Coordinates of C-alpha atoms in Angstrom, one line a residue:
M351 CA 46.9 27.8 69.6
L352 CA 46.9 24.2 70.6
E353 CA 45.3 23.2 67.3
A354 CA 47.9 25.1 65.3
D355 CA 50.8 23.7 67.3
A356 CA 49.7 20.1 67.8
G357 CA 52.0 18.9 65.1
K358 CA 55.0 20.1 67.0
V359 CA 55.0 17.0 69.2
F360 CA 55.4 14.8 66.0
M361 CA 58.6 13.5 64.6
I362 CA 58.0 12.4 61.0
G363 CA 60.1 10.8 58.3
I364 CA 59.7 11.9 54.6
Y365 CA 60.6 10.3 51.3
G366 CA 63.1 11.4 48.7
K367 CA 66.2 13.6 48.6
E368 CA 64.5 16.8 47.7
L369 CA 61.3 18.7 48.7
T370 CA 58.5 17.3 46.5
K371 CA 54.9 18.3 46.1
E372 CA 53.8 15.3 48.2
T373 CA 56.2 16.1 51.0
K374 CA 55.1 19.7 51.0
K375 CA 51.5 18.6 51.5
L376 CA 52.5 16.4 54.4
L377 CA 54.6 19.0 56.0
N378 CA 52.0 21.7 55.6
E379 CA 49.3 19.6 57.1
I380 CA 51.2 18.3 60.2
R381 CA 53.7 21.2 60.6
P382 CA 56.0 18.9 62.7
G383 CA 58.4 19.9 65.3
F384 CA 60.8 17.2 64.3
V385 CA 61.8 15.6 61.0
I386 CA 63.9 12.5 61.0
L387 CA 66.2 11.7 58.0
F388 CA 67.0 8.2 56.8
S389 CA 69.4 6.9 54.1
R390 CA 66.6 7.4 51.6
N391 CA 66.9 11.1 52.1
I392 CA 70.7 11.3 51.9
S393 CA 73.3 11.4 49.0
T394 CA 75.9 14.2 49.6
P395 CA 76.6 16.7 52.4
E396 CA 75.5 19.5 50.0
Q397 CA 72.2 17.8 49.2
V398 CA 71.4 17.2 52.9
K399 CA 72.2 20.8 53.8
K400 CA 69.9 22.0 50.9
L401 CA 67.1 19.6 52.0
T402 CA 67.1 20.9 55.6
E403 CA 67.2 24.5 54.4
D404 CA 64.4 23.9 51.8
I405 CA 62.1 22.3 54.4
S406 CA 62.8 25.1 56.9
N407 CA 62.1 27.8 54.4
F408 CA 58.9 26.1 53.3
L409 CA 57.6 25.7 56.9
G410 CA 58.7 29.2 57.9
Y411 CA 60.5 27.8 60.9
R412 CA 63.3 25.2 61.4
P413 CA 62.1 21.9 62.7
V414 CA 64.5 19.9 64.7
F415 CA 66.2 17.6 62.2
A416 CA 67.0 14.2 63.7
V417 CA 69.0 11.2 62.5
D418 CA 70.2 7.8 63.8
Q419 CA 74.0 8.3 63.6
E420 CA 75.2 5.8 66.1
G421 CA 78.3 4.6 64.3
G422 CA 79.0 1.2 62.7
S423 CA 76.0 -0.5 61.1
V424 CA 73.7 2.4 62.0
L425 CA 75.0 5.4 60.1
R426 CA 72.5 7.3 57.9
L427 CA 75.1 9.6 56.6
K428 CA 78.0 7.7 55.0
D429 CA 79.2 8.7 51.6
G430 CA 81.1 12.0 51.8
F431 CA 81.0 12.0 55.6
S432 CA 83.5 10.8 58.3
T433 CA 82.3 7.4 59.5
L434 CA 82.5 6.4 63.1
P435 CA 83.0 2.7 63.8
S436 CA 80.5 0.9 65.9
A437 CA 79.9 1.4 69.7
M438 CA 81.6 -1.9 70.4
A439 CA 84.6 -0.9 68.3
C440 CA 84.8 2.4 70.2
A441 CA 84.9 0.5 73.5
A442 CA 87.5 -1.9 72.2
T443 CA 89.9 1.1 71.9
G444 CA 89.9 1.4 75.7
D445 CA 90.1 5.2 75.2
P446 CA 87.0 7.2 76.0
Q447 CA 88.8 10.5 75.3
L448 CA 89.6 9.4 71.8
V449 CA 86.0 8.4 71.3
E450 CA 84.8 11.7 72.6
R451 CA 87.0 13.5 70.0
A452 CA 85.7 11.3 67.2
V453 CA 82.1 11.8 68.2
N454 CA 82.6 15.5 68.4
A455 CA 83.9 15.4 64.8
M456 CA 80.9 13.4 63.7
S457 CA 78.6 15.8 65.5
L458 CA 80.1 18.9 64.0
E459 CA 79.4 17.3 60.5
L460 CA 75.8 16.7 61.5
K461 CA 75.5 20.4 62.6
A462 CA 77.1 21.6 59.4
V463 CA 74.4 20.0 57.2
G464 CA 71.5 21.1 59.4
I465 CA 71.0 18.2 61.8
D466 CA 70.7 19.1 65.5
F467 CA 69.4 15.9 67.1
N468 CA 71.3 12.5 67.1
L469 CA 69.1 9.6 68.3
A470 CA 72.1 8.1 70.1
P471 CA 73.9 6.7 72.0
V472 CA 72.7 3.2 72.5
V473 CA 73.1 2.3 76.2
D474 CA 71.7 -1.2 76.1
I475 CA 74.1 -3.6 77.9
N476 CA 74.5 -6.5 75.4
T477 CA 74.6 -9.7 77.5
D478 CA 73.2 -12.1 74.9
P479 CA 75.4 -12.9 71.9
F480 CA 72.4 -13.9 69.9
N481 CA 70.6 -10.6 70.5
P482 CA 68.9 -9.8 67.2
V483 CA 68.8 -6.0 67.4
I484 CA 71.7 -4.7 69.5
G485 CA 75.1 -6.6 69.1
T486 CA 77.9 -4.2 68.1
R487 CA 75.5 -1.2 68.6
S488 CA 76.3 -1.7 72.3
F489 CA 79.5 -0.6 74.0
G490 CA 79.7 -4.0 75.7
D491 CA 78.3 -6.4 78.3
D492 CA 79.4 -4.5 81.3
A493 CA 77.5 -1.5 82.8
S494 CA 80.7 0.5 83.7
T495 CA 82.0 0.1 80.1
V496 CA 78.7 1.2 78.6
I497 CA 78.5 4.2 81.0
A498 CA 82.1 5.3 80.4
F499 CA 81.9 5.3 76.6
A500 CA 78.3 6.5 76.4
S501 CA 79.4 9.4 78.6
A502 CA 82.2 10.2 76.1
F503 CA 79.6 10.0 73.3
L504 CA 77.4 12.5 75.1
E505 CA 80.2 14.9 75.8
G506 CA 81.5 14.9 72.3
S507 CA 77.9 15.6 71.0
R508 CA 77.3 18.3 73.6
N509 CA 80.5 20.2 72.7
A510 CA 79.1 20.4 69.2
N511 CA 75.6 21.5 70.4
V512 CA 74.0 18.3 69.1
V513 CA 71.0 17.0 71.1
T514 CA 71.4 13.4 72.3
C515 CA 69.0 10.6 73.2
L516 CA 69.6 7.5 75.3
K517 CA 68.1 4.3 73.9
H518 CA 66.5 1.8 74.3
F519 CA 64.8 2.3 77.7
P520 CA 64.5 0.3 79.8
G521 CA 67.0 -2.0 78.0
L522 CA 67.2 -4.4 75.1
G523 CA 70.5 -6.0 75.8
S524 CA 69.1 -9.4 76.7
V525 CA 66.1 -9.7 74.4
S526 CA 65.7 -12.5 71.8
V527 CA 63.2 -10.7 69.6
D528 CA 63.7 -7.6 67.5
P529 CA 60.9 -5.0 68.2
H530 CA 60.9 -4.0 64.6
Y531 CA 59.2 -7.4 63.9
D532 CA 57.5 -8.4 67.1
L533 CA 57.2 -7.4 70.8
P534 CA 60.1 -8.8 72.9
V535 CA 59.5 -9.8 76.5
L536 CA 62.1 -8.9 79.1
D537 CA 62.0 -11.4 81.9
K538 CA 64.1 -9.7 84.6
S539 CA 63.2 -8.9 88.2
Y540 CA 62.8 -5.4 89.4
D541 CA 66.1 -5.6 91.3
E542 CA 67.9 -7.0 88.3
L543 CA 66.7 -4.1 86.1
F544 CA 67.7 -1.5 88.6
S545 CA 71.1 -2.9 89.4
F546 CA 72.0 -3.6 85.8
D547 CA 70.0 -2.6 82.7
L548 CA 68.8 0.7 84.1
L549 CA 72.2 1.9 85.4
P550 CA 73.2 3.8 82.3
F551 CA 69.8 5.6 82.3
K552 CA 70.3 6.4 86.0
R553 CA 73.8 7.8 85.7
L554 CA 74.0 9.5 82.3
N555 CA 72.7 13.0 81.6
A556 CA 71.3 13.2 78.1
D557 CA 68.8 15.6 76.5
A558 CA 66.3 12.8 75.7
L559 CA 65.4 9.2 76.3
M560 CA 63.7 6.7 74.0
P561 CA 61.3 4.1 75.5
S562 CA 61.4 0.9 73.4
H563 CA 58.7 -1.5 72.3
V564 CA 59.4 -4.2 74.9
Y565 CA 57.2 -5.7 77.7
V566 CA 58.8 -6.0 81.1
R567 CA 56.7 -8.4 83.3
S568 CA 58.3 -7.4 86.6
I569 CA 57.4 -3.7 86.4
Q570 CA 54.2 -3.8 84.3
S571 CA 50.7 -4.9 85.2
D572 CA 49.2 -3.3 82.0
A573 CA 50.7 -5.8 79.5
L574 CA 51.5 -2.9 77.2
P575 CA 54.7 -2.3 75.3
A576 CA 56.9 -0.2 77.6
S577 CA 56.8 2.7 75.0
L578 CA 53.0 2.9 75.6
S579 CA 53.0 2.2 79.3
K580 CA 52.4 4.9 82.0
E581 CA 54.0 2.4 84.5
V582 CA 57.3 2.6 82.5
V583 CA 57.4 6.1 81.0
Q584 CA 55.9 8.1 83.9
G585 CA 56.4 5.6 86.7
I586 CA 60.0 4.6 86.1
A587 CA 61.6 7.2 83.8
R588 CA 60.0 10.3 85.3
K589 CA 59.3 9.4 89.0
V590 CA 61.9 6.8 89.9
L591 CA 64.8 8.0 87.7
N592 CA 63.6 11.7 87.8
F593 CA 64.4 12.1 84.1
Q594 CA 63.7 15.7 83.1
G595 CA 64.5 15.7 79.4
L596 CA 62.4 14.9 76.3
I597 CA 60.9 11.5 76.1
V598 CA 60.8 10.4 72.4
S599 CA 58.8 7.4 71.4
D600 CA 60.4 4.8 69.2
D601 CA 58.8 4.6 65.8
L602 CA 55.1 3.9 66.3
L603 CA 54.9 2.0 63.1
M604 CA 57.1 -0.8 64.3
C605 CA 55.6 -4.3 64.6
G606 CA 56.2 -4.3 68.4
V607 CA 53.1 -2.1 68.7
S608 CA 51.2 -3.4 65.7
K609 CA 48.3 -4.9 67.7
F610 CA 46.9 -1.3 68.1
S611 CA 45.5 1.0 65.5
V612 CA 47.8 3.9 64.6
E613 CA 45.4 6.3 66.3
D614 CA 45.5 4.2 69.5
R615 CA 49.3 4.0 69.4
V616 CA 49.5 7.8 69.3
K617 CA 47.0 8.2 72.1
L618 CA 48.6 5.6 74.3
A619 CA 52.1 6.9 73.7
F620 CA 51.2 10.5 74.5
D621 CA 49.1 9.5 77.5
A622 CA 52.0 7.3 78.8
G623 CA 54.2 10.4 78.9
N624 CA 56.1 10.5 75.6
D625 CA 56.7 14.2 74.6
V626 CA 57.6 13.4 71.0
L627 CA 55.6 10.9 68.8
A628 CA 57.7 9.3 66.1
I629 CA 55.9 8.2 62.9
C630 CA 58.8 7.6 60.6
H631 CA 57.2 6.2 57.4
E632 CA 54.0 6.0 55.3
P633 CA 52.5 9.4 54.7
E634 CA 48.9 8.1 54.8
L635 CA 49.5 6.6 58.3
Q636 CA 51.3 9.8 59.4
L637 CA 48.3 11.9 58.5
R638 CA 45.9 9.4 60.1
A639 CA 47.9 9.5 63.3
F640 CA 48.0 13.3 63.3
K641 CA 44.3 13.7 62.6
G642 CA 43.4 11.1 65.2
F643 CA 45.6 12.8 67.7
K644 CA 43.9 16.2 67.2
E645 CA 40.5 14.6 67.6
I646 CA 41.5 12.9 70.8
V647 CA 43.0 16.0 72.3
N648 CA 39.9 18.1 71.4
R649 CA 37.7 15.5 73.2
D650 CA 39.8 15.0 76.3
Q651 CA 40.5 17.9 78.6
T652 CA 43.2 16.0 80.5
L653 CA 45.1 15.4 77.3
R654 CA 44.6 19.1 76.2
T655 CA 46.2 20.2 79.5
K656 CA 49.0 17.7 79.0
L657 CA 49.6 18.9 75.4
S658 CA 49.8 22.5 76.6
K659 CA 52.6 21.6 79.1
T660 CA 54.4 19.3 76.6
L661 CA 54.4 22.0 73.9
E662 CA 56.2 24.4 76.3
K663 CA 59.0 21.9 76.6
V664 CA 59.1 20.9 72.9
I665 CA 58.9 24.5 71.6
R666 CA 61.9 25.4 73.8
V667 CA 63.9 22.7 72.0
I668 CA 62.7 23.8 68.6
E669 CA 63.5 27.5 69.3
S670 CA 67.0 26.4 70.4
V671 CA 67.9 25.4 66.9
Q672 CA 66.6 28.6 65.1
N673 CA 69.1 31.0 63.6
I674 CA 72.2 29.5 65.1
N675 CA 75.7 29.6 63.7
R676 CA 76.7 26.3 62.0
P677 CA 80.1 25.0 61.1
S678 CA 81.1 25.4 57.5
I679 CA 80.2 22.5 55.3
E680 CA 84.0 22.4 54.5
I681 CA 84.6 20.5 57.7
V682 CA 82.6 17.5 56.5
N683 CA 85.0 14.6 56.0
C684 CA 88.0 16.9 56.4
E685 CA 91.4 15.3 56.9
E686 CA 91.4 15.9 60.7
H687 CA 88.0 14.1 61.0
Q688 CA 89.1 11.2 58.7
S689 CA 92.3 10.8 60.8
L690 CA 90.3 10.5 64.0
M691 CA 88.0 7.8 62.5
K692 CA 91.1 5.9 61.2
T693 CA 92.7 6.0 64.7
V694 CA 89.5 4.6 66.3
A695 CA 89.3 1.9 63.7
E696 CA 93.0 1.0 64.0
R697 CA 93.0 0.9 67.8
S698 CA 89.8 -1.2 67.9
V699 CA 91.2 -4.2 65.9
T700 CA 91.4 -7.0 68.5
F701 CA 93.3 -10.2 68.6
V702 CA 90.7 -12.4 70.3
R703 CA 92.6 -15.6 70.1
Q704 CA 96.3 -15.9 69.2
E705 CA 97.7 -19.3 69.8
N706 CA 100.3 -19.7 67.0
L707 CA 99.8 -16.5 64.9
E708 CA 102.6 -14.4 63.6
I709 CA 101.9 -10.9 62.3
P710 CA 102.5 -9.7 59.6
L711 CA 101.1 -12.6 57.8
N712 CA 103.7 -14.2 55.5
E713 CA 101.8 -17.2 54.2
V714 CA 98.3 -17.4 52.9
D715 CA 97.3 -20.3 50.6
A716 CA 93.6 -19.4 50.2
I717 CA 91.0 -16.9 51.3
L718 CA 87.4 -17.9 52.1
T719 CA 84.8 -15.3 52.7
M720 CA 81.1 -14.9 53.5
V721 CA 79.2 -12.3 51.6
N722 CA 76.8 -9.7 52.9
P723 CA 74.2 -10.4 54.1
P724 CA 75.3 -13.7 55.8
F725 CA 74.4 -17.2 54.7
S726 CA 73.2 -16.3 51.2
P727 CA 74.2 -14.2 48.2
V728 CA 72.1 -11.0 47.7
S729 CA 72.5 -10.9 43.9
D730 CA 73.1 -13.3 41.0
N731 CA 76.8 -12.6 41.4
P732 CA 78.0 -12.9 45.0
D733 CA 81.4 -11.5 44.1
D734 CA 79.6 -8.1 44.0
N735 CA 79.3 -8.4 47.8
V736 CA 82.7 -9.6 48.7
P737 CA 84.5 -7.4 51.3
K738 CA 87.0 -5.0 49.7
I739 CA 89.7 -6.2 52.0
V740 CA 89.4 -9.7 50.5
L741 CA 90.1 -8.3 47.1
E742 CA 93.1 -6.4 48.4
L743 CA 94.6 -9.4 50.2
A744 CA 94.0 -11.7 47.3
K745 CA 96.2 -9.4 45.3
H746 CA 98.7 -9.0 48.1
F747 CA 99.2 -12.7 48.5
T748 CA 98.6 -13.6 44.9
V749 CA 95.9 -16.2 45.9
R750 CA 92.4 -16.8 44.8
Y751 CA 89.4 -16.2 47.1
S752 CA 86.1 -18.0 47.2
W753 CA 82.9 -17.3 49.0
F754 CA 81.0 -19.7 51.2
S755 CA 77.5 -20.0 52.8
E756 CA 75.4 -22.7 54.4
K757 CA 74.6 -24.0 50.9
N758 CA 78.0 -23.5 49.4
L759 CA 80.7 -25.1 51.6
P760 CA 84.1 -25.9 50.2
S761 CA 85.7 -29.4 50.5
L762 CA 87.5 -29.8 53.7
E763 CA 89.9 -32.3 52.1
E764 CA 90.9 -29.6 49.6
M765 CA 91.8 -27.3 52.5
K766 CA 94.1 -29.9 54.2
G767 CA 97.4 -28.4 55.4
K768 CA 96.7 -25.0 53.9
H769 CA 97.0 -21.6 55.6
I770 CA 93.4 -20.2 55.3
L771 CA 92.3 -16.6 55.9
L772 CA 88.6 -16.8 56.8
F773 CA 86.3 -13.8 56.8
T774 CA 82.9 -14.2 58.5
Y775 CA 79.7 -12.3 59.1
D776 CA 77.9 -13.7 62.2
A777 CA 78.6 -17.4 61.3
Y778 CA 78.1 -18.3 65.0
R779 CA 74.3 -17.8 64.5
S780 CA 74.3 -20.8 62.1
D781 CA 74.9 -24.3 63.4
V782 CA 75.9 -25.4 59.9
L783 CA 78.6 -22.7 59.5
K784 CA 79.8 -23.0 63.1
H785 CA 80.3 -26.7 62.6
F786 CA 82.1 -26.2 59.2
I787 CA 84.5 -23.6 60.7
M788 CA 85.4 -25.8 63.7
E789 CA 85.9 -28.8 61.4
L790 CA 88.0 -26.7 59.0
E791 CA 90.4 -25.9 61.8
K792 CA 91.1 -29.6 62.2
Y793 CA 92.3 -29.8 58.5
A794 CA 94.0 -26.4 58.1
N795 CA 95.8 -23.5 59.7
V796 CA 92.9 -20.9 60.1
L797 CA 93.0 -17.2 60.9
L798 CA 89.4 -16.1 61.3
V799 CA 88.4 -12.4 60.9
A800 CA 85.0 -11.6 62.4
L801 CA 83.8 -8.7 60.3
R802 CA 80.5 -8.1 62.2
N803 CA 79.6 -9.4 65.6
P804 CA 82.9 -10.5 67.2
Y805 CA 81.5 -13.8 68.6
D806 CA 82.6 -15.6 65.5
A807 CA 86.1 -15.1 66.8
L808 CA 85.5 -17.5 69.7
L809 CA 85.1 -20.4 67.3
V810 CA 88.8 -20.9 66.5
R811 CA 92.3 -20.7 68.0
N812 CA 93.5 -17.7 66.0
S813 CA 91.1 -14.9 65.4
I814 CA 90.7 -11.1 65.0
A815 CA 87.6 -9.0 65.6
T816 CA 86.9 -5.7 63.9
Y817 CA 83.3 -5.1 65.2
G818 CA 82.1 -4.0 61.8
N819 CA 83.1 -3.7 58.1
L820 CA 83.1 0.0 57.3
V821 CA 85.7 1.0 54.8
V822 CA 87.7 2.7 57.5
Q823 CA 87.7 -0.6 59.5
Q824 CA 88.7 -2.7 56.5
E825 CA 91.6 -0.3 55.9
A826 CA 92.7 -0.6 59.5
L827 CA 92.5 -4.4 59.3
L828 CA 94.7 -4.4 56.2
K829 CA 97.3 -2.4 58.0
V830 CA 97.2 -4.9 60.9
L831 CA 97.5 -8.0 58.8
T832 CA 100.4 -6.5 56.8
G833 CA 102.3 -5.4 59.9
K834 CA 101.9 -1.6 59.4
V835 CA 99.8 -1.2 62.6
K836 CA 99.7 -3.2 65.8
A837 CA 96.4 -4.5 67.0
T838 CA 95.8 -3.2 70.5
G839 CA 92.0 -3.6 70.8
I840 CA 90.5 -5.0 74.0
L841 CA 87.5 -7.4 73.8
P842 CA 84.6 -5.4 75.4
F843 CA 82.7 -8.5 76.6
K844 CA 83.3 -11.7 78.5
E845 CA 83.8 -14.8 76.3
R846 CA 80.7 -16.9 76.1
E847 CA 81.0 -20.7 76.3
V848 CA 77.5 -21.0 74.9
L849 CA 78.9 -20.5 71.5
L850 CA 80.9 -23.6 71.6

């Protein structure tokens, strides 16, 4: 029985938008309890629904289909779906009830296409503007704000019967390294962690929790990533916080755990207390991890006993998604859901600085914009990556736009005395761009629009933050700039002098 069900503790990712021969082989060998979908698996709502049904029919049971659908920059389901603005945008509305309704709409759409598990919300408290992994994925830099809006997220999900997961335990809000690429070290005392970073995990009631690949000196003597550490997973999550739900590992193929073989990662993660082992990519490594896991469990009676108890918990979750009534696919991206997302986007737009700014804008002489990703064009023609709102406003004001980067800065003299509309993507991270923007303001009348992390908006005297550049957010910004909607957003973090 244990041998047959061992795969139920695995969460695997697959490749492609339909069930292929290779995917069937992988699924048949592991017989996972959880399948996580990424953008590579998704085109239309109808296609996603068919994929989840085809996989379930092939396996003879429905695995728990999971996705990272946080909102903002982390949305796996976009085209054809209602798109929720980022967590920070949600907090900027100042209205948890509105956010709860919007999350409920998003969750119903997940349910309609066969997805039952949303690996969200992010409850990291983002205290470092230069954080490379969290930023607008966080609701803000204050524990009470994070708790209030994460609670709304959980309630909206729960009312749609979507399973939720708090991440990233014990907190990535102040790290300077992205665990996708290396192991961050969190240098906070025990008291600091428990009075700040861990507050959301202590106070929020979610179905699951995700330990991250981070090393916390003050609570660990084992020097392991927290995700692989008994001291963190069992010692803190289970014993101190008394967390009773599923504990789901972060992807065990991330570089934050790369010093260990994939077999050792799986053994350490399971032994530490993770109930679900996430191996999101690379079929060969997924199979290696699974075979290694079975061998280890067969040799170790303690792990066999642990697997037996873990399977009881995991199978209850799997059984909970079998043969349930799902909303009709017709609700996906319906007018009501679109309206909710528009309202969130419109009410999140924030005037960060407004010294001598009149709205609606009446005079624009030139538009300058960065392209995505920041600092360098991503194709031979950077115009392909210019934000749509730039094109709309260029037409509206009958002016030309130009793009800029560290290596493509316009002449300040040519900007002298002009009214400049400036669109940025994380310019504050670059000393070159930060200096250029602050100098530009000495020559011209500048209105800066921060299209990603809002910290750009602290560089000038007149600025707006949108907390992301989803289409729905760009449409909301256009309405604000043309006076059709008032910007009522509230900055969900304290201004940081370090940027200046």
